[in-house]
mmCIF file of C-alpha atoms in Angstrom:
data_model
loop_
_atom_site.group_PDB
_atom_site.id
_atom_site.type_symbol
_atom_site.label_atom_id
_atom_site.label_comp_id
_atom_site.label_asym_id
_atom_site.label_seq_id
_atom_site.Cartn_x
_atom_site.Cartn_y
_atom_site.Cartn_z
ATOM 1 C CA MET A 186 17.391 26.888 -5.888
ATOM 2 C CA ARG A 187 19.190 23.729 -6.932
ATOM 3 C CA ARG A 188 19.229 21.837 -10.200
ATOM 4 C CA VAL A 189 21.217 18.905 -11.567
ATOM 5 C CA GLU A 190 21.318 17.773 -15.196
ATOM 6 C CA HIS A 191 23.521 15.409 -17.181
ATOM 7 C CA VAL A 192 25.313 17.385 -19.894
ATOM 8 C CA MET A 193 28.541 16.780 -21.859
ATOM 9 C CA GLY A 194 28.750 13.278 -20.439
ATOM 10 C CA PHE A 195 28.859 14.276 -16.772
ATOM 11 C CA PRO A 196 26.541 15.680 -14.075
ATOM 12 C CA VAL A 197 26.305 19.449 -13.826
ATOM 13 C CA SER A 198 24.879 20.864 -10.604
ATOM 14 C CA LEU A 199 23.790 24.420 -9.994
ATOM 15 C CA ARG A 200 22.994 26.029 -6.668
ATOM 16 C CA ILE A 201 21.821 29.632 -6.376
ATOM 17 C CA ASP A 202 21.427 31.065 -2.878
ATOM 18 C CA ASP A 203 20.079 34.489 -3.841
ATOM 19 C CA GLU A 204 16.487 35.392 -3.123
ATOM 20 C CA GLY A 205 14.150 35.603 -6.083
ATOM 21 C CA ASP A 206 13.203 33.460 -9.054
ATOM 22 C CA PHE A 207 16.252 32.442 -11.099
ATOM 23 C CA SER A 208 14.574 29.590 -12.966
ATOM 24 C CA ALA A 209 14.931 31.381 -16.314
ATOM 25 C CA ALA A 210 18.639 31.955 -15.660
ATOM 26 C CA ALA A 211 19.089 28.292 -14.759
ATOM 27 C CA ASP A 212 17.273 27.332 -17.961
ATOM 28 C CA ALA A 213 19.691 29.531 -19.918
ATOM 29 C CA VAL A 214 22.695 27.920 -18.238
ATOM 30 C CA PHE A 215 21.724 24.379 -19.145
ATOM 31 C CA ALA A 216 20.545 25.381 -22.613
ATOM 32 C CA TRP A 217 23.957 26.947 -23.273
ATOM 33 C CA LEU A 218 25.818 23.882 -22.006
ATOM 34 C CA ARG A 219 23.729 21.633 -24.250
ATOM 35 C CA GLU A 220 24.451 23.972 -27.164
ATOM 36 C CA ALA A 221 28.160 23.921 -26.379
ATOM 37 C CA ASP A 222 28.117 20.127 -26.320
ATOM 38 C CA ALA A 223 26.367 19.985 -29.703
ATOM 39 C CA ARG A 224 28.745 22.516 -31.256
ATOM 40 C CA PHE A 225 32.094 21.629 -29.724
ATOM 41 C CA SER A 226 32.052 17.903 -28.948
ATOM 42 C CA PRO A 227 34.458 15.808 -31.045
ATOM 43 C CA PHE A 228 32.135 12.871 -30.373
ATOM 44 C CA VAL A 229 29.231 14.453 -32.287
ATOM 45 C CA PRO A 230 29.944 13.895 -36.006
ATOM 46 C CA ALA A 231 27.978 16.960 -37.130
ATOM 47 C CA SER A 232 29.492 19.356 -34.570
ATOM 48 C CA GLU A 233 31.559 22.323 -35.674
ATOM 49 C CA VAL A 234 34.582 20.841 -33.937
ATOM 50 C CA SER A 235 34.199 17.520 -35.763
ATOM 51 C CA ARG A 236 33.770 19.255 -39.106
ATOM 52 C CA TYR A 237 36.830 21.410 -38.428
ATOM 53 C CA GLY A 238 38.833 18.364 -37.382
ATOM 54 C CA ARG A 239 37.940 16.604 -40.633
ATOM 55 C CA GLY A 240 39.119 19.608 -42.633
ATOM 56 C CA GLU A 241 35.638 20.595 -43.784
ATOM 57 C CA LEU A 242 36.011 24.111 -42.324
ATOM 58 C CA ALA A 243 38.948 26.418 -42.957
ATOM 59 C CA ASP A 244 40.204 28.728 -40.210
ATOM 60 C CA GLY A 245 38.336 31.653 -41.754
ATOM 61 C CA GLU A 246 35.055 29.722 -41.770
ATOM 62 C CA VAL A 247 34.775 28.831 -38.099
ATOM 63 C CA SER A 248 32.594 30.662 -35.595
ATOM 64 C CA VAL A 249 33.838 33.394 -33.278
ATOM 65 C CA ASP A 250 33.468 30.951 -30.362
ATOM 66 C CA LEU A 251 35.569 28.248 -31.983
ATOM 67 C CA THR A 252 38.153 30.846 -32.944
ATOM 68 C CA GLU A 253 38.408 31.746 -29.248
ATOM 69 C CA VAL A 254 38.755 28.070 -28.266
ATOM 70 C CA LEU A 255 41.432 27.531 -30.911
ATOM 71 C CA GLY A 256 43.332 30.521 -29.554
ATOM 72 C CA LEU A 257 43.251 29.095 -26.027
ATOM 73 C CA CYS A 258 44.413 25.694 -27.258
ATOM 74 C CA GLU A 259 47.367 27.261 -29.031
ATOM 75 C CA GLU A 260 48.224 29.430 -26.028
ATOM 76 C CA TYR A 261 48.544 26.399 -23.753
ATOM 77 C CA ARG A 262 50.372 24.328 -26.386
ATOM 78 C CA VAL A 263 53.030 27.002 -26.722
ATOM 79 C CA ALA A 264 53.222 27.634 -22.954
ATOM 80 C CA THR A 265 53.895 23.944 -22.251
ATOM 81 C CA GLY A 266 56.349 23.373 -25.071
ATOM 82 C CA GLY A 267 53.909 20.991 -26.727
ATOM 83 C CA ALA A 268 53.025 18.866 -23.684
ATOM 84 C CA PHE A 269 49.445 20.125 -23.945
ATOM 85 C CA ASP A 270 48.247 19.463 -27.478
ATOM 86 C CA VAL A 271 44.682 19.039 -28.767
ATOM 87 C CA ARG A 272 45.938 17.569 -32.048
ATOM 88 C CA LEU A 273 47.469 14.230 -31.149
ATOM 89 C CA PRO A 274 48.144 11.468 -33.695
ATOM 90 C CA GLY A 275 45.471 8.818 -33.520
ATOM 91 C CA ARG A 276 43.079 11.035 -31.575
ATOM 92 C CA GLY A 277 42.261 13.767 -34.032
ATOM 93 C CA PHE A 278 41.271 17.267 -32.982
ATOM 94 C CA ASP A 279 39.897 17.188 -29.416
ATOM 95 C CA PRO A 280 39.617 20.528 -27.562
ATOM 96 C CA CYS A 281 37.562 19.124 -24.656
ATOM 97 C CA ALA A 282 40.259 20.090 -22.142
ATOM 98 C CA VAL A 283 39.569 23.732 -22.979
ATOM 99 C CA VAL A 284 35.873 23.611 -23.885
ATOM 100 C CA LYS A 285 34.655 22.207 -20.565
ATOM 101 C CA GLY A 286 35.959 25.030 -18.369
ATOM 102 C CA TRP A 287 35.404 27.692 -21.019
ATOM 103 C CA SER A 288 31.749 26.780 -21.520
ATOM 104 C CA ALA A 289 31.058 26.497 -17.779
ATOM 105 C CA GLN A 290 32.661 29.895 -17.184
ATOM 106 C CA ARG A 291 30.433 31.414 -19.842
ATOM 107 C CA ALA A 292 27.446 29.783 -18.135
ATOM 108 C CA ALA A 293 28.513 31.461 -14.902
ATOM 109 C CA GLY A 294 28.543 34.741 -16.794
ATOM 110 C CA LEU A 295 24.901 34.191 -17.731
ATOM 111 C CA LEU A 296 24.037 33.850 -14.045
ATOM 112 C CA THR A 297 25.885 37.038 -13.143
ATOM 113 C CA ALA A 298 24.157 38.900 -15.974
ATOM 114 C CA ALA A 299 20.810 37.710 -14.608
ATOM 115 C CA GLY A 300 21.599 39.244 -11.230
ATOM 116 C CA ALA A 301 22.757 36.158 -9.309
ATOM 117 C CA ARG A 302 25.436 37.037 -6.772
ATOM 118 C CA ARG A 303 25.871 33.865 -4.726
ATOM 119 C CA PHE A 304 25.987 30.637 -6.707
ATOM 120 C CA CYS A 305 28.013 27.476 -7.242
ATOM 121 C CA LEU A 306 28.206 25.756 -10.625
ATOM 122 C CA ASN A 307 29.815 22.310 -10.538
ATOM 123 C CA ALA A 308 30.614 20.865 -13.965
ATOM 124 C CA GLY A 309 31.700 17.286 -13.430
ATOM 125 C CA GLY A 310 33.817 18.163 -10.404
ATOM 126 C CA ASP A 311 35.211 21.433 -11.723
ATOM 127 C CA VAL A 312 33.674 24.338 -9.844
ATOM 128 C CA VAL A 313 33.115 28.050 -10.363
ATOM 129 C CA VAL A 314 31.589 30.080 -7.529
ATOM 130 C CA SER A 315 30.317 33.583 -6.942
ATOM 131 C CA GLY A 316 29.987 35.106 -3.491
ATOM 132 C CA GLY A 317 31.075 32.961 -0.650
ATOM 133 C CA PRO A 318 33.087 31.630 0.865
ATOM 134 C CA TRP A 319 32.109 28.213 -0.490
ATOM 135 C CA ARG A 320 33.770 25.083 0.866
ATOM 136 C CA VAL A 321 35.116 23.058 -2.055
ATOM 137 C CA GLY A 322 36.735 19.672 -1.627
ATOM 138 C CA VAL A 323 39.699 18.212 -3.523
ATOM 139 C CA ARG A 324 38.970 14.575 -4.265
ATOM 140 C CA HIS A 325 41.466 12.042 -2.977
ATOM 141 C CA PRO A 326 43.217 10.583 -6.041
ATOM 142 C CA GLU A 327 43.163 7.017 -4.746
ATOM 143 C CA ALA A 328 40.174 6.807 -2.392
ATOM 144 C CA ALA A 329 36.822 7.397 -4.060
ATOM 145 C CA GLY A 330 34.382 9.276 -1.873
ATOM 146 C CA GLN A 331 37.130 10.891 0.203
ATOM 147 C CA VAL A 332 38.760 14.308 -0.003
ATOM 148 C CA CYS A 333 42.382 15.128 0.709
ATOM 149 C CA ALA A 334 41.808 18.852 1.146
ATOM 150 C CA VAL A 335 38.995 21.365 1.575
ATOM 151 C CA LEU A 336 39.357 24.951 0.456
ATOM 152 C CA GLU A 337 37.202 28.019 1.085
ATOM 153 C CA VAL A 338 36.638 29.667 -2.289
ATOM 154 C CA THR A 339 35.162 33.098 -3.002
ATOM 155 C CA ASP A 340 34.595 34.477 -6.518
ATOM 156 C CA ALA A 341 36.957 32.007 -8.138
ATOM 157 C CA ALA A 342 37.159 28.588 -9.772
ATOM 158 C CA MET A 343 38.828 25.264 -9.049
ATOM 159 C CA ALA A 344 39.550 22.328 -11.354
ATOM 160 C CA THR A 345 41.322 18.996 -10.920
ATOM 161 C CA SER A 346 43.021 16.734 -13.441
ATOM 162 C CA GLY A 347 43.930 13.148 -12.640
ATOM 163 C CA ARG A 348 43.705 9.575 -13.794
ATOM 164 C CA TYR A 349 41.184 8.301 -11.218
ATOM 165 C CA GLU A 350 38.059 8.800 -13.393
ATOM 166 C CA ARG A 351 39.214 7.923 -16.920
ATOM 167 C CA GLY A 352 42.588 6.271 -16.435
ATOM 168 C CA ASP A 353 45.556 7.474 -18.470
ATOM 169 C CA HIS A 354 43.509 9.752 -20.737
ATOM 170 C CA ILE A 355 45.848 12.756 -20.519
ATOM 171 C CA LEU A 356 48.744 12.366 -22.931
ATOM 172 C CA ASP A 357 52.026 14.235 -23.056
ATOM 173 C CA GLY A 358 51.935 15.781 -26.513
ATOM 174 C CA ARG A 359 55.724 15.687 -26.694
ATOM 175 C CA THR A 360 55.784 11.896 -26.568
ATOM 176 C CA GLY A 361 52.224 10.849 -27.424
ATOM 177 C CA ARG A 362 52.229 8.653 -24.316
ATOM 178 C CA PRO A 363 50.278 8.927 -21.039
ATOM 179 C CA ALA A 364 51.531 11.676 -18.758
ATOM 180 C CA THR A 365 53.432 10.413 -15.728
ATOM 181 C CA GLY A 366 54.696 11.909 -12.502
ATOM 182 C CA LEU A 367 51.412 12.987 -10.918
ATOM 183 C CA LEU A 368 48.324 11.344 -9.452
ATOM 184 C CA SER A 369 46.271 14.536 -9.458
ATOM 185 C CA LEU A 370 46.664 18.256 -9.785
ATOM 186 C CA THR A 371 44.202 20.936 -8.702
ATOM 187 C CA VAL A 372 44.306 24.573 -9.774
ATOM 188 C CA LEU A 373 42.580 27.524 -8.124
ATOM 189 C CA ALA A 374 42.226 30.441 -10.559
ATOM 190 C CA PRO A 375 40.082 33.511 -11.201
ATOM 191 C CA THR A 376 38.041 31.708 -13.893
ATOM 192 C CA LEU A 377 37.195 28.115 -14.710
ATOM 193 C CA THR A 378 38.560 28.659 -18.217
ATOM 194 C CA GLU A 379 41.998 29.173 -16.660
ATOM 195 C CA ALA A 380 41.661 26.612 -13.880
ATOM 196 C CA ASP A 381 40.557 23.716 -16.098
ATOM 197 C CA ALA A 382 42.979 24.280 -18.966
ATOM 198 C CA THR A 383 45.883 24.962 -16.602
ATOM 199 C CA ALA A 384 45.183 21.807 -14.580
ATOM 200 C CA THR A 385 45.129 19.623 -17.692
ATOM 201 C CA ALA A 386 48.192 21.278 -19.207
ATOM 202 C CA ALA A 387 50.130 20.968 -15.948
ATOM 203 C CA PHE A 388 49.193 17.309 -15.590
ATOM 204 C CA ALA A 389 50.479 16.701 -19.133
ATOM 205 C CA LEU A 390 53.804 18.222 -18.075
ATOM 206 C CA GLY A 391 54.173 15.595 -15.355
ATOM 207 C CA ALA A 392 56.551 16.304 -12.479
ATOM 208 C CA ASP A 393 57.255 19.782 -13.835
ATOM 209 C CA GLY A 394 53.551 20.606 -13.883
ATOM 210 C CA PRO A 395 52.986 21.999 -10.380
ATOM 211 C CA ALA A 396 55.780 24.566 -10.664
ATOM 212 C CA TRP A 397 54.629 25.552 -14.161
ATOM 213 C CA ALA A 398 51.023 26.012 -13.036
ATOM 214 C CA ALA A 399 52.064 27.949 -9.927
ATOM 215 C CA ALA A 400 53.937 30.404 -12.143
ATOM 216 C CA ARG A 401 50.796 31.221 -14.119
ATOM 217 C CA PRO A 402 49.274 34.568 -13.060
ATOM 218 C CA GLY A 403 46.585 34.187 -10.406
ATOM 219 C CA CYS A 404 46.948 30.398 -10.076
ATOM 220 C CA GLU A 405 47.400 28.378 -6.898
ATOM 221 C CA VAL A 406 48.164 24.651 -6.936
ATOM 222 C CA PHE A 407 47.558 21.505 -4.905
ATOM 223 C CA ALA A 408 49.121 18.365 -6.378
ATOM 224 C CA VAL A 409 49.812 14.770 -5.395
ATOM 225 C CA ASP A 410 52.778 13.265 -7.192
ATOM 226 C CA ALA A 411 53.389 9.639 -8.107
ATOM 227 C CA ASP A 412 55.195 9.057 -4.800
ATOM 228 C CA ARG A 413 52.155 10.387 -2.850
ATOM 229 C CA ASN A 414 53.925 13.596 -1.891
ATOM 230 C CA VAL A 415 51.755 16.713 -1.664
ATOM 231 C CA VAL A 416 52.840 19.883 -3.423
ATOM 232 C CA ARG A 417 50.949 22.989 -2.326
ATOM 233 C CA THR A 418 51.473 26.678 -3.094
ATOM 234 C CA PRO A 419 51.137 29.187 -0.219
ATOM 235 C CA GLY A 420 47.877 30.630 -1.553
ATOM 236 C CA PHE A 421 46.163 27.250 -1.519
ATOM 237 C CA ALA A 422 45.169 27.493 2.145
ATOM 238 C CA THR A 423 42.982 24.537 3.119
ATOM 239 C CA THR A 424 40.625 24.244 6.084
#
């Protein structure tokens, strides 16, 4: 089965290749993603994230889910020496860089719990797959509609950060200015929670990002720097 819906401001596509009726599982996936958007979007004034950002909720009053997200945000802030920071002056509290992959990974968990064994969930270009191998493309950072690499992925996730969709939207928390040094950076990791957050954090680090991401447990990297040089770790074997 295949289904595509627009959630969180981007298209989310789901493909399940197992035999049987997984319509209820697909319903649960998209219902959860809509719930996550309502609860964790900084662009929804009544969301838990917005209320927390405005100081209306103390740390002890937030949900278990938001506590988990806050923990991930802090983990990556510390690991990057502040380059990745969800609390930037002038932007307020914005954990989207963590929430997107985290919520999609949880959606994948719903599919697994429902008995799906071979599926691909694509959340705005960030992908988590089960079974496989699945052929997943890395978008070319300067040529829309083209890929610069294709990877066979099995039971893993892949996420890319770059400036080609939203311009200089990733800031270096150490300076408060747009991150420089890279055109795009793709991370292959065991989960989309790790892949998405690591890709964004590494991009914020700039030229030091690929080496930092490659040193994270279970992560492989494909990056294009500002001089159009490709940086690729050995485990990122393309086809």
